[in-house]
Short mmCIF file of C-alpha atoms in Angstrom, two decimals:
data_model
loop_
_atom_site.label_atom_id
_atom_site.label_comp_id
_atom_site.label_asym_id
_atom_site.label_seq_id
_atom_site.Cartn_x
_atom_site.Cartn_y
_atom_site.Cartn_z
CA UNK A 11 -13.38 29.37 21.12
CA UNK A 12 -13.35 25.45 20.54
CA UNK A 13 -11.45 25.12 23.98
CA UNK A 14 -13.47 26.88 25.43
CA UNK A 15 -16.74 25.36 24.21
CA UNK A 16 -15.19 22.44 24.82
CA UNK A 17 -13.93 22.72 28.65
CA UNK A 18 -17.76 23.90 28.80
CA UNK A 19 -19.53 21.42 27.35
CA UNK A 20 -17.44 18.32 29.60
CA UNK A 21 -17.34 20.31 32.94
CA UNK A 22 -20.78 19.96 32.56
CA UNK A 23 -20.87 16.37 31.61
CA UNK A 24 -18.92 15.19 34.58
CA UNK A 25 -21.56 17.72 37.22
CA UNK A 26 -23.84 15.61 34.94
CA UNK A 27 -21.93 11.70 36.26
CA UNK A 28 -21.02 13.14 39.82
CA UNK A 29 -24.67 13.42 40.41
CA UNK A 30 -25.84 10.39 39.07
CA UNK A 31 -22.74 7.98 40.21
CA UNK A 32 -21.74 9.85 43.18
CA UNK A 33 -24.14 11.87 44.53
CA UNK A 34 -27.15 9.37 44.37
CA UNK A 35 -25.07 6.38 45.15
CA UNK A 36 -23.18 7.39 48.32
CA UNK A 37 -24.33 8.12 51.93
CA UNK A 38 -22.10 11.67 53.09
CA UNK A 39 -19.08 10.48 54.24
CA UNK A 40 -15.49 9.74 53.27
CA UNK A 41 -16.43 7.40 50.40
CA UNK A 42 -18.32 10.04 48.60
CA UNK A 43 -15.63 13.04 48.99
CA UNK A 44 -13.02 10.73 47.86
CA UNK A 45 -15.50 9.91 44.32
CA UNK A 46 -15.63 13.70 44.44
CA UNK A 47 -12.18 14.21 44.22
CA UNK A 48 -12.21 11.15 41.16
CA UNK A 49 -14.47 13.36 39.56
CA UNK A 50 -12.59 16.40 39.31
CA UNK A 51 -9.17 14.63 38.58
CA UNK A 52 -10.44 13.10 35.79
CA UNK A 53 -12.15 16.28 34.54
CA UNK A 54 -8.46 17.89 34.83
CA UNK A 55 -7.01 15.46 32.45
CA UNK A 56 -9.33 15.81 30.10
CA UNK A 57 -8.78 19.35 29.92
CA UNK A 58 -5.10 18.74 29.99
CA UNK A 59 -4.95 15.89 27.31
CA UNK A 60 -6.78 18.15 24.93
CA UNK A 61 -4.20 21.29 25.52
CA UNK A 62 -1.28 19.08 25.40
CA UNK A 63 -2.15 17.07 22.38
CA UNK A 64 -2.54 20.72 20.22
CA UNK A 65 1.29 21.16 22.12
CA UNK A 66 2.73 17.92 20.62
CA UNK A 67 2.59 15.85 23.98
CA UNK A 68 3.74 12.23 23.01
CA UNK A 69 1.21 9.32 23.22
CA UNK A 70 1.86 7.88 27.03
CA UNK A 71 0.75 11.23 28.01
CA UNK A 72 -2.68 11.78 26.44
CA UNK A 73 -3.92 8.22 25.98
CA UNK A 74 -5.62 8.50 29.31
CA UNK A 75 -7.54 11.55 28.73
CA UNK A 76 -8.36 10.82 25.34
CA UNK A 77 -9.58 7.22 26.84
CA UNK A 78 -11.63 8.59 29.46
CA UNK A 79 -13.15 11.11 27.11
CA UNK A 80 -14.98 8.08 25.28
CA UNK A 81 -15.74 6.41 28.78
CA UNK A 82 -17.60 9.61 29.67
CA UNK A 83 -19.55 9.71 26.20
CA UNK A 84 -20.83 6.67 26.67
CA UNK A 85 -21.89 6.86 30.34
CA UNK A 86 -23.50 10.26 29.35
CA UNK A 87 -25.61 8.72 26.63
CA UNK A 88 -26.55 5.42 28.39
CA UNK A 89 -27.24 7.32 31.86
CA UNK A 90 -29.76 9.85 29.59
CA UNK A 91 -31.20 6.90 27.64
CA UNK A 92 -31.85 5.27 31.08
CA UNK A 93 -33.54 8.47 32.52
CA UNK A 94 -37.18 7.34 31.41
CA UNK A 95 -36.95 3.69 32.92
CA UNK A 96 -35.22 4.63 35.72
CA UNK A 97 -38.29 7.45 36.19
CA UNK A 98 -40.76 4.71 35.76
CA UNK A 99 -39.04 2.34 38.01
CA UNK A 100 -38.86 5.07 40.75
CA UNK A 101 -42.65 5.64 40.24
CA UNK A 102 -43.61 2.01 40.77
CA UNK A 103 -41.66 1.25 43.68
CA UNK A 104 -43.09 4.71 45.24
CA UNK A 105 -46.35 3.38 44.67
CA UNK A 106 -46.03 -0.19 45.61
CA UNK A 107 -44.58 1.34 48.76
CA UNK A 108 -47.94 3.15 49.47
CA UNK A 109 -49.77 0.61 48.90
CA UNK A 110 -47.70 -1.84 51.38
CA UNK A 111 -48.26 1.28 54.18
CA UNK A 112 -51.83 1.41 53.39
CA UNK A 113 -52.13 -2.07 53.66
CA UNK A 114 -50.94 -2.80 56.96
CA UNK A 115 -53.39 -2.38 59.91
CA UNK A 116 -52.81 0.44 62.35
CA UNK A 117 -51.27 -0.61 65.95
CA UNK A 118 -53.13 -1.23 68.79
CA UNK A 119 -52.86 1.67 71.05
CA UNK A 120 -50.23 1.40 73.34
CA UNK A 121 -50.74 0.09 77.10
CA UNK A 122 -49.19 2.22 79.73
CA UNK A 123 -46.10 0.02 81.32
CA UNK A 124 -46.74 -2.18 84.01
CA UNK A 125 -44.78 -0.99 87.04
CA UNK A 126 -43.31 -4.01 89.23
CA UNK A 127 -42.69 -2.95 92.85
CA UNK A 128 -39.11 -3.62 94.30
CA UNK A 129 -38.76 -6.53 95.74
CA UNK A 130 -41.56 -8.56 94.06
CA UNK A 131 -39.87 -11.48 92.58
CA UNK A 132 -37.08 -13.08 93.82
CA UNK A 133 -36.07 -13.55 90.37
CA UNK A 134 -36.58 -9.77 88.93
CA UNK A 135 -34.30 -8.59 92.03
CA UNK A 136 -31.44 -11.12 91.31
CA UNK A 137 -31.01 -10.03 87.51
CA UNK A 138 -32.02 -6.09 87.88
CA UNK A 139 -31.62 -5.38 90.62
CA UNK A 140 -34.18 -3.86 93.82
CA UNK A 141 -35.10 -0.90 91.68
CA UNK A 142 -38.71 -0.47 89.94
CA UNK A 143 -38.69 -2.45 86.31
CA UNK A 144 -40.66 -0.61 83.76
CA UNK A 145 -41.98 -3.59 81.40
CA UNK A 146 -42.95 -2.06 77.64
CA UNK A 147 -46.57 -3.08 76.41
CA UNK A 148 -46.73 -4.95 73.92
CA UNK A 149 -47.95 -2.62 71.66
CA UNK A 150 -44.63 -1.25 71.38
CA UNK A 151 -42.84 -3.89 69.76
CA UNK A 152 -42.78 -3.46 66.20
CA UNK A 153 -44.19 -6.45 64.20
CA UNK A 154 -40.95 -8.64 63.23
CA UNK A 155 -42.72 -8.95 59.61
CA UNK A 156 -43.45 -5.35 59.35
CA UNK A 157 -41.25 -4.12 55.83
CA UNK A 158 -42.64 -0.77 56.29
CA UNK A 159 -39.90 -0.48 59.20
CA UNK A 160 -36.89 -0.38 56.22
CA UNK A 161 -35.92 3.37 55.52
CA UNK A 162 -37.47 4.28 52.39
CA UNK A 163 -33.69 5.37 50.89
CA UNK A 164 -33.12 2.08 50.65
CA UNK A 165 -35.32 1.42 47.60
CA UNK A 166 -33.85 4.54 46.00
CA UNK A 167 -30.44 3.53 46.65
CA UNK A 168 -30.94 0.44 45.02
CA UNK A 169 -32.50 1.81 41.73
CA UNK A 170 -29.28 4.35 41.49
CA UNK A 171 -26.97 1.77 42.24
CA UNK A 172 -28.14 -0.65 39.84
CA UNK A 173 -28.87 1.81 37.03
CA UNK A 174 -25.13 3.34 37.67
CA UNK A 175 -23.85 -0.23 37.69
CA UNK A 176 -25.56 -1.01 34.12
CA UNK A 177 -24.14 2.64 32.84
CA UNK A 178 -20.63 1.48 33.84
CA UNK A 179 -20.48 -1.77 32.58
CA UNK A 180 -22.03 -0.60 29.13
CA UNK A 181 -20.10 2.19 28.70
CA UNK A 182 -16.65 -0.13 29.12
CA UNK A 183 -17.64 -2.89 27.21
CA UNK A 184 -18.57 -0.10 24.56
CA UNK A 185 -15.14 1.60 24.58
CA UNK A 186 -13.53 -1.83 24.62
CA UNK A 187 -15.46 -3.20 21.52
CA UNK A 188 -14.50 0.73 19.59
CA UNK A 189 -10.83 0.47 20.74
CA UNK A 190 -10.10 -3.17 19.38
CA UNK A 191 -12.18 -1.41 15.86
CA UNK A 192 -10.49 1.61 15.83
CA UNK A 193 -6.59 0.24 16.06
CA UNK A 194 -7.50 -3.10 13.97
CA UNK A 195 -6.75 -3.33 10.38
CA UNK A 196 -9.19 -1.11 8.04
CA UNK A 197 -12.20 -2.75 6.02
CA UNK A 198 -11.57 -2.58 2.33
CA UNK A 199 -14.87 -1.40 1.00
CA UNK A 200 -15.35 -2.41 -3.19
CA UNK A 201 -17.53 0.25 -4.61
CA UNK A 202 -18.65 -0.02 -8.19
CA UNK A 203 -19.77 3.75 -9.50
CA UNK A 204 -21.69 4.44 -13.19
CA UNK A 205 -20.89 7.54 -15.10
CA UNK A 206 -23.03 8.05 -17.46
CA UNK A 207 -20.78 10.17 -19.87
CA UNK A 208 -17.38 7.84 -19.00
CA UNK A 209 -15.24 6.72 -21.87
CA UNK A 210 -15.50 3.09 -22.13
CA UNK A 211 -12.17 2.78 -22.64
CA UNK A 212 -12.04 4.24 -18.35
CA UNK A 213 -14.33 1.38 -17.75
CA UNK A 214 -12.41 -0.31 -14.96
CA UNK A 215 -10.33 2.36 -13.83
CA UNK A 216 -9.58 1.86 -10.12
CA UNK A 217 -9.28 4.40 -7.36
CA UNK A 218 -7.72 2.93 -3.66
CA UNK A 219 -9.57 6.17 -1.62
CA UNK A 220 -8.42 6.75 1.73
CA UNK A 221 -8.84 9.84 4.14
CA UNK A 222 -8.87 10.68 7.47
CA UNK A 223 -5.49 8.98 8.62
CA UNK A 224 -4.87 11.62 11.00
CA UNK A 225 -0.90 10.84 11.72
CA UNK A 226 -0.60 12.00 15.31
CA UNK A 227 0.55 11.41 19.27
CA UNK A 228 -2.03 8.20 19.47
CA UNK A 229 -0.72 6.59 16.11
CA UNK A 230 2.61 4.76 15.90
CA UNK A 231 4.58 4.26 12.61
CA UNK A 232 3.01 0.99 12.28
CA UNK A 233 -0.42 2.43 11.73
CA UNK A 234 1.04 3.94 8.59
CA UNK A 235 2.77 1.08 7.41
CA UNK A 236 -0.14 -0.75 7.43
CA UNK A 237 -2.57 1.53 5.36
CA UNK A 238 0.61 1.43 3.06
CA UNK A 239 0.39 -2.14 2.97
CA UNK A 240 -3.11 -2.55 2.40
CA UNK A 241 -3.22 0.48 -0.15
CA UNK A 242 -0.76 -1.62 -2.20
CA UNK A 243 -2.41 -5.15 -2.31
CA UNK A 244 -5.19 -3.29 -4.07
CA UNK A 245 -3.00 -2.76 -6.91
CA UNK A 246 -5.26 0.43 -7.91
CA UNK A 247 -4.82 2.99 -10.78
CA UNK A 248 -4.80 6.00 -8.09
CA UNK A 249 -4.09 6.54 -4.97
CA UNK A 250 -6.31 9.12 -3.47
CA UNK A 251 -5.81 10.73 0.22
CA UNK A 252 -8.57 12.75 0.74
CA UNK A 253 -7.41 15.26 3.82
CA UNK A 254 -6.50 15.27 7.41
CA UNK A 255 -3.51 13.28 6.42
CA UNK A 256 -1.82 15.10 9.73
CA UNK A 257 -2.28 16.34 13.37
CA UNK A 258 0.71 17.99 13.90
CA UNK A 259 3.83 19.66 11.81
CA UNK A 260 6.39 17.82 9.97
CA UNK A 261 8.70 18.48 12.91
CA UNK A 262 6.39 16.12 15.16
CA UNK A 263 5.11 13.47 12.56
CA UNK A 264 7.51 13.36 9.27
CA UNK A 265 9.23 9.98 10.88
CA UNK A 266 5.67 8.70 10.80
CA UNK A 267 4.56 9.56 7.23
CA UNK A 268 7.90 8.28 5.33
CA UNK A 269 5.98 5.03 4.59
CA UNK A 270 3.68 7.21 2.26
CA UNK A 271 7.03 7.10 -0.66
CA UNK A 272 6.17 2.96 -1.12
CA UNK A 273 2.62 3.82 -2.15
CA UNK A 274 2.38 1.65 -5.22
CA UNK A 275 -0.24 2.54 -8.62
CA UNK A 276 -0.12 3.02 -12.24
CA UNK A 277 -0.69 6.81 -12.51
CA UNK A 278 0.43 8.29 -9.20
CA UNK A 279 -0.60 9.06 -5.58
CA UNK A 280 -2.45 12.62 -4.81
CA UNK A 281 -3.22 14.28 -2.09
CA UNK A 282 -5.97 17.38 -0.94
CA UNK A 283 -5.52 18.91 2.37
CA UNK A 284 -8.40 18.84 4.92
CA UNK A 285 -9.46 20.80 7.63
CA UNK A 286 -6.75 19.13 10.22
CA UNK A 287 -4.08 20.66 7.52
CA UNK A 288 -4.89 23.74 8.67
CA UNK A 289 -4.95 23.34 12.41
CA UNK A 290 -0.52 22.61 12.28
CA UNK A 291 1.22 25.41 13.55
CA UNK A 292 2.99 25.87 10.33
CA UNK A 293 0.15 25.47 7.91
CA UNK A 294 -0.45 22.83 5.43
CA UNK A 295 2.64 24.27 2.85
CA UNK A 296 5.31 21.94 4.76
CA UNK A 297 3.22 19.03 4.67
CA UNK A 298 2.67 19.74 0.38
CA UNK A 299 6.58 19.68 0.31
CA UNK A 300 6.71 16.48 2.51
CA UNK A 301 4.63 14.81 0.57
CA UNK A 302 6.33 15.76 -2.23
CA UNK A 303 10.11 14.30 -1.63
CA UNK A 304 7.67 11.05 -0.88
CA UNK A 305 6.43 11.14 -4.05
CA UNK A 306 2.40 12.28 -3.83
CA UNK A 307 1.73 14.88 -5.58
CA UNK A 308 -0.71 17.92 -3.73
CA UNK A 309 -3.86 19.33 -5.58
CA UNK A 310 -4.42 22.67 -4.71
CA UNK A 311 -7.39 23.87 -6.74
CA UNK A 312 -5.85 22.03 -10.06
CA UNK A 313 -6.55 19.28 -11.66
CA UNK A 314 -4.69 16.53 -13.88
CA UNK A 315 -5.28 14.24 -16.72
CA UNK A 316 -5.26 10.66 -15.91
CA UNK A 317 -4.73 8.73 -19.53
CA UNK A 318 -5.95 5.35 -19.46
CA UNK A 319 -6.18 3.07 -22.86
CA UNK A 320 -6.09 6.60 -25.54
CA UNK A 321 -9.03 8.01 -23.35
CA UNK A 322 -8.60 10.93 -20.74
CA UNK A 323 -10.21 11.38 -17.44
CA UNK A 324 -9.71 14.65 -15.15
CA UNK A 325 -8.65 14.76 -12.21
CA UNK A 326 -9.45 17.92 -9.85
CA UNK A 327 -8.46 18.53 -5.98
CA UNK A 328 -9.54 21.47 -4.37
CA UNK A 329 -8.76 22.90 -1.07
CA UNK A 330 -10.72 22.73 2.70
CA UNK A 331 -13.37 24.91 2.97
CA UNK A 332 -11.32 25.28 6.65
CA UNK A 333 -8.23 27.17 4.13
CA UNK A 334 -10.72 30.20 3.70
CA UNK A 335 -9.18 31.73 7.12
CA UNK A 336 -5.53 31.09 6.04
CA UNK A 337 -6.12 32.69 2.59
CA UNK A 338 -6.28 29.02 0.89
CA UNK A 339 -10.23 29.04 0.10
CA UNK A 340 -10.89 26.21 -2.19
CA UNK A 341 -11.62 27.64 -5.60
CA UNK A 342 -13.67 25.59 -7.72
CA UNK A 343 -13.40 27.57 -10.86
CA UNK A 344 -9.66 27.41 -11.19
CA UNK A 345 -9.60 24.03 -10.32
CA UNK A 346 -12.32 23.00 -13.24
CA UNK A 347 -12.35 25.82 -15.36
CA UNK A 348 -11.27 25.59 -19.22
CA UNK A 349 -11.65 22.00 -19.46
CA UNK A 350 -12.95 19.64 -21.89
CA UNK A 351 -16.87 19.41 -20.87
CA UNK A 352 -16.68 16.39 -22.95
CA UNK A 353 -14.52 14.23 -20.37
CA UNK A 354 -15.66 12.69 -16.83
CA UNK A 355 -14.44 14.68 -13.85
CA UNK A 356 -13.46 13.19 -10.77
CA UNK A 357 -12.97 15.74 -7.77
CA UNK A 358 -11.60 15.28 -4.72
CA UNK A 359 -12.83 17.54 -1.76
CA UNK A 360 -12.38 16.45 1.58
CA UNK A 361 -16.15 17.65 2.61
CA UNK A 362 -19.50 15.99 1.30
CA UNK A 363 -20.76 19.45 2.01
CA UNK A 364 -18.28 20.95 -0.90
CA UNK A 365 -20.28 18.92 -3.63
CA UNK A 366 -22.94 21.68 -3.48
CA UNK A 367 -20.33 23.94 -5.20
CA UNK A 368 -19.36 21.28 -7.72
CA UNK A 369 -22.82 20.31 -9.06
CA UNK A 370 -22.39 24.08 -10.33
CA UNK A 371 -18.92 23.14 -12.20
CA UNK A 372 -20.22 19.60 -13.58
CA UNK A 373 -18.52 17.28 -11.95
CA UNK A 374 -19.11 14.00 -12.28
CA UNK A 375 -17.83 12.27 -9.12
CA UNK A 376 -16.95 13.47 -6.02
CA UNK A 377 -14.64 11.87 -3.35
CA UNK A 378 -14.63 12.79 0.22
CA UNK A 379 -13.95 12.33 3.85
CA UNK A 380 -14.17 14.01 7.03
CA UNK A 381 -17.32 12.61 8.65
CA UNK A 382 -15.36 9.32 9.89
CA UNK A 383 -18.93 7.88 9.23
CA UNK A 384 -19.52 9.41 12.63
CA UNK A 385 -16.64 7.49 14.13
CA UNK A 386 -18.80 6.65 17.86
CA UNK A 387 -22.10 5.95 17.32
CA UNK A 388 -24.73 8.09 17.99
CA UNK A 389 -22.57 10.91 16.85
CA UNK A 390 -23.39 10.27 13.17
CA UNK A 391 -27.12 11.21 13.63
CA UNK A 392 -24.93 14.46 14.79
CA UNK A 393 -22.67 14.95 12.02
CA UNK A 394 -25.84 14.54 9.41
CA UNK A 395 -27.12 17.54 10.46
CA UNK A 396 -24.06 19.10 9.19
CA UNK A 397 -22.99 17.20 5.93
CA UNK A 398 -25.14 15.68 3.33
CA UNK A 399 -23.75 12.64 3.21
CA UNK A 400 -22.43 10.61 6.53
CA UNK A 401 -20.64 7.62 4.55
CA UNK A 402 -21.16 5.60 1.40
CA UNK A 403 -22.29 6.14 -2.04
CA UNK A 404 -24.96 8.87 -2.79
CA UNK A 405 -26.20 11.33 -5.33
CA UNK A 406 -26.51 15.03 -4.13
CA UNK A 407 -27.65 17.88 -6.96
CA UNK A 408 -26.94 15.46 -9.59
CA UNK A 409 -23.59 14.80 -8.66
CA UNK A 410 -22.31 11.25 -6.96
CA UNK A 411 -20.24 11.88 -4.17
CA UNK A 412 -18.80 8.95 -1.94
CA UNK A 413 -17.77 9.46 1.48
CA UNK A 414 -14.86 7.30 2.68
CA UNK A 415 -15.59 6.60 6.46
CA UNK A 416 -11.43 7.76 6.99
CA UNK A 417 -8.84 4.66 8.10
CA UNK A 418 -7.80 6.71 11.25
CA UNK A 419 -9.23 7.77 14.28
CA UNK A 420 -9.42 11.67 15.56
CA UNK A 421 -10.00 12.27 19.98
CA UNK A 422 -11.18 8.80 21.36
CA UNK A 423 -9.28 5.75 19.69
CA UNK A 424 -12.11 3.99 19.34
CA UNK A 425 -14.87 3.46 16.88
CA UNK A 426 -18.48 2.20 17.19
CA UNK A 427 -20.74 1.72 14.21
CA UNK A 428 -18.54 3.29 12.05
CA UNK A 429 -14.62 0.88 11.17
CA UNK A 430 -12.01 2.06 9.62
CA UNK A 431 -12.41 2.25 5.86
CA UNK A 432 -10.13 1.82 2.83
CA UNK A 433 -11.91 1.92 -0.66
CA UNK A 434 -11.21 0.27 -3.73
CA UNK A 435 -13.55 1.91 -6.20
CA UNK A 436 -14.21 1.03 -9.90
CA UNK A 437 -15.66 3.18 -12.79
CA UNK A 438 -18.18 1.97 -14.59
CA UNK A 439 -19.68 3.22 -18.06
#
């Protein structure tokens, strides 16, 4: 069904670009069929990149479609926001035009021609000949400053040309400034969070949060090397990878997660699976057992005690919501049931949206991912309408859940409004 809504909603997009960069920009002709023909190859790669990425196609092969895909967002969204001026533009020139025809006097009335007999003229009959010479009037000359003679596409083809030109140039630039984002080095993001109820002796306890790396046929081993590297020169407490670790099976991507066993912190690396998990072909159980010959330890609806200076914090994970359809639901009441009410409880859940469901268990914090902070901008106004939170720090039925905008990149590698994020976060009491 996503394929399929997919393939539906970009067929459309490019009928959308074919009329507004082809079809209004071109006179018929070979120029246009060839665009045409642009057009629908680029549509077929799209279509192809996305089946052959969920078929474990290697990078050279899908960084073009996955490239063009963010080209076309962008010349979707500036070509729609440019709708209205280009409307009003259109309007004015449609008007000046009438007024320039209304302003211009109407011709004289034509004279009938003036018919010179043969032979009259030795000077007619030595460059025409003897035959009759039919002399126009001069009302049939058109005025040589007469503008009203121009075809009146001309000002329309202008106005498409220039607004297509303006579309293009935006939406590269755009994709250009998100790609250089997107495969940079992450931001480290210090975030400072009060718990009312913490032990003071947790007072300082450091989290390095990451989610979102999404190992897969764009990334390189490099990409995880770094995050490894930057997790590291945090020197936090925890480690915490909060989902969608993976886009592919261990068969496909285990070279590129072996990095993951020099993750460096006093009490242990953990991991809870995201939605991605369950998209692999063989489920997220091979990547728990990866992970755990690399040393971070899976929480599947369970929790653990982190001791810190004689004082106790828990420690909860708790499946996808996305593991209901493989049996794996996330189940909040094993996860945080029979504990000490006493202690703070940190949870991580890869979705803001799963805080609802731990206000009821009193949690105290709640760590997440999944949004990418919207990853292209003006997608996050999109993804609000779906999750509570978008990215940062907030406070959602009583409970403080942060949202980690992810250090990876999912589709498109690019990013706009929304860079890679690692967190370094601190309790405070």
């Amino acid at each position: 069904m996503f394929v399929l809504f997919f393939v539906v909603v970009v067929l459309l997009a490019h009928a959308y670009l074919w009329f507004r960069l082809v079809r209004r920009t071109t006179e018929p002709g070979r120029l246009r069929k060839a665009l045409t023909w642009g057009v629908v190859a680029l549509f077929a790669v799209l279509v192809a990149t996305l089946v052959g990425s969920r078929m474990g196609l290697e990078g050279w092969a899908v960084w073009p479609g996955f490239v063009w895909l963010a080209v076309m967002f962008y010349l979707v969204v500036i070509l729609v926001v440019l709708e209205v001026p280009r409307g009003v533009a259109a309007a004015v020139l449609r008007r000046a035009g009438r007024r320039r025809s209304e302003s211009v006097p109407a011709p004289a009335v034509a004279e009938p021609p003036v018919v010179v007999p043969a032979g009259v003229g030795a000077a007619v009959e030595d460059e025409v000949g003897p035959a009759d010479v039919v002399v126009p009037a001069l009302g049939d000359v058109p005025a040589s400053g007469d503008s009203s003679a121009a075809p009146a596409m001309s000002r329309r083809l202008f106005l498409d040309r220039t607004t297509a030109a303006i579309a293009g140039v935006g939406a590269l630039g755009t994709v250009g400034y998100g790609m250089a984002g997107a495969l940079g080095d992450p931001v480290i993001e210090p975030v400072k969070v009060t718990l009312p109820k913490l032990d003071q002796r947790l007072a300082g306890l450091r989290f390095a949060v990451v989610s979102d790396i999404h190992l897969g046929p764009l990334t390189g081993i490099g990409h995880t090397e770094r995050i490894v590297r930057m997790i590291n020169g945090l020197e936090a407490d925890v480690v915490a990878i909060v989902g969608d670790l993976v886009d592919g099976s261990v068969a496909q991507l285990g070279a590129l997660a072996r990095p993951l066993q020099h993750l460096e912190s006093r009490y242990g690396a953990y991991f809870v699976t995201g939605n991605h998990e369950y998209f692999t072909a063989e489920g997220p159980g091979e990547w728990v057992e990866e992970l755990a010959e690399l040393g971070v330890r899976s929480l599947r609806n369970e929790r653990v005690e982190i001791r810190h200076q004689g004082a106790v914090l828990d420690l909860a994970g708790v499946n996808d919501v996305g593991g209901a359809a493989a049996g794996e639901s996330p189940d909040f009441a094993k996860a945080l049931g029979g504990r000490d009410q006493s202690r703070s409880t940190v949870l991580l859940a890869h979705q803001p949206i799963q805080v609802k469901e731990a206000a009821r268990h009193g949690v105290d914090l709640q760590l997440s991912g999944h949004t990418h902070g919207g990853q292209i901008a003006p997608f996050n106004l999109v993804v609000g309408l779906q999750q509570p939170v978008v990215s940062g720090l907030a406070t959602v039925d009583g409970v403080q859940v942060y949202v980690t905008r992810g250090a990876g990149f999912w589709g498109p590698p690019v990013r706009v409004g929304a860079p890679p994020e690692i967190t370094i976060l601190e309790l405070r009491g």
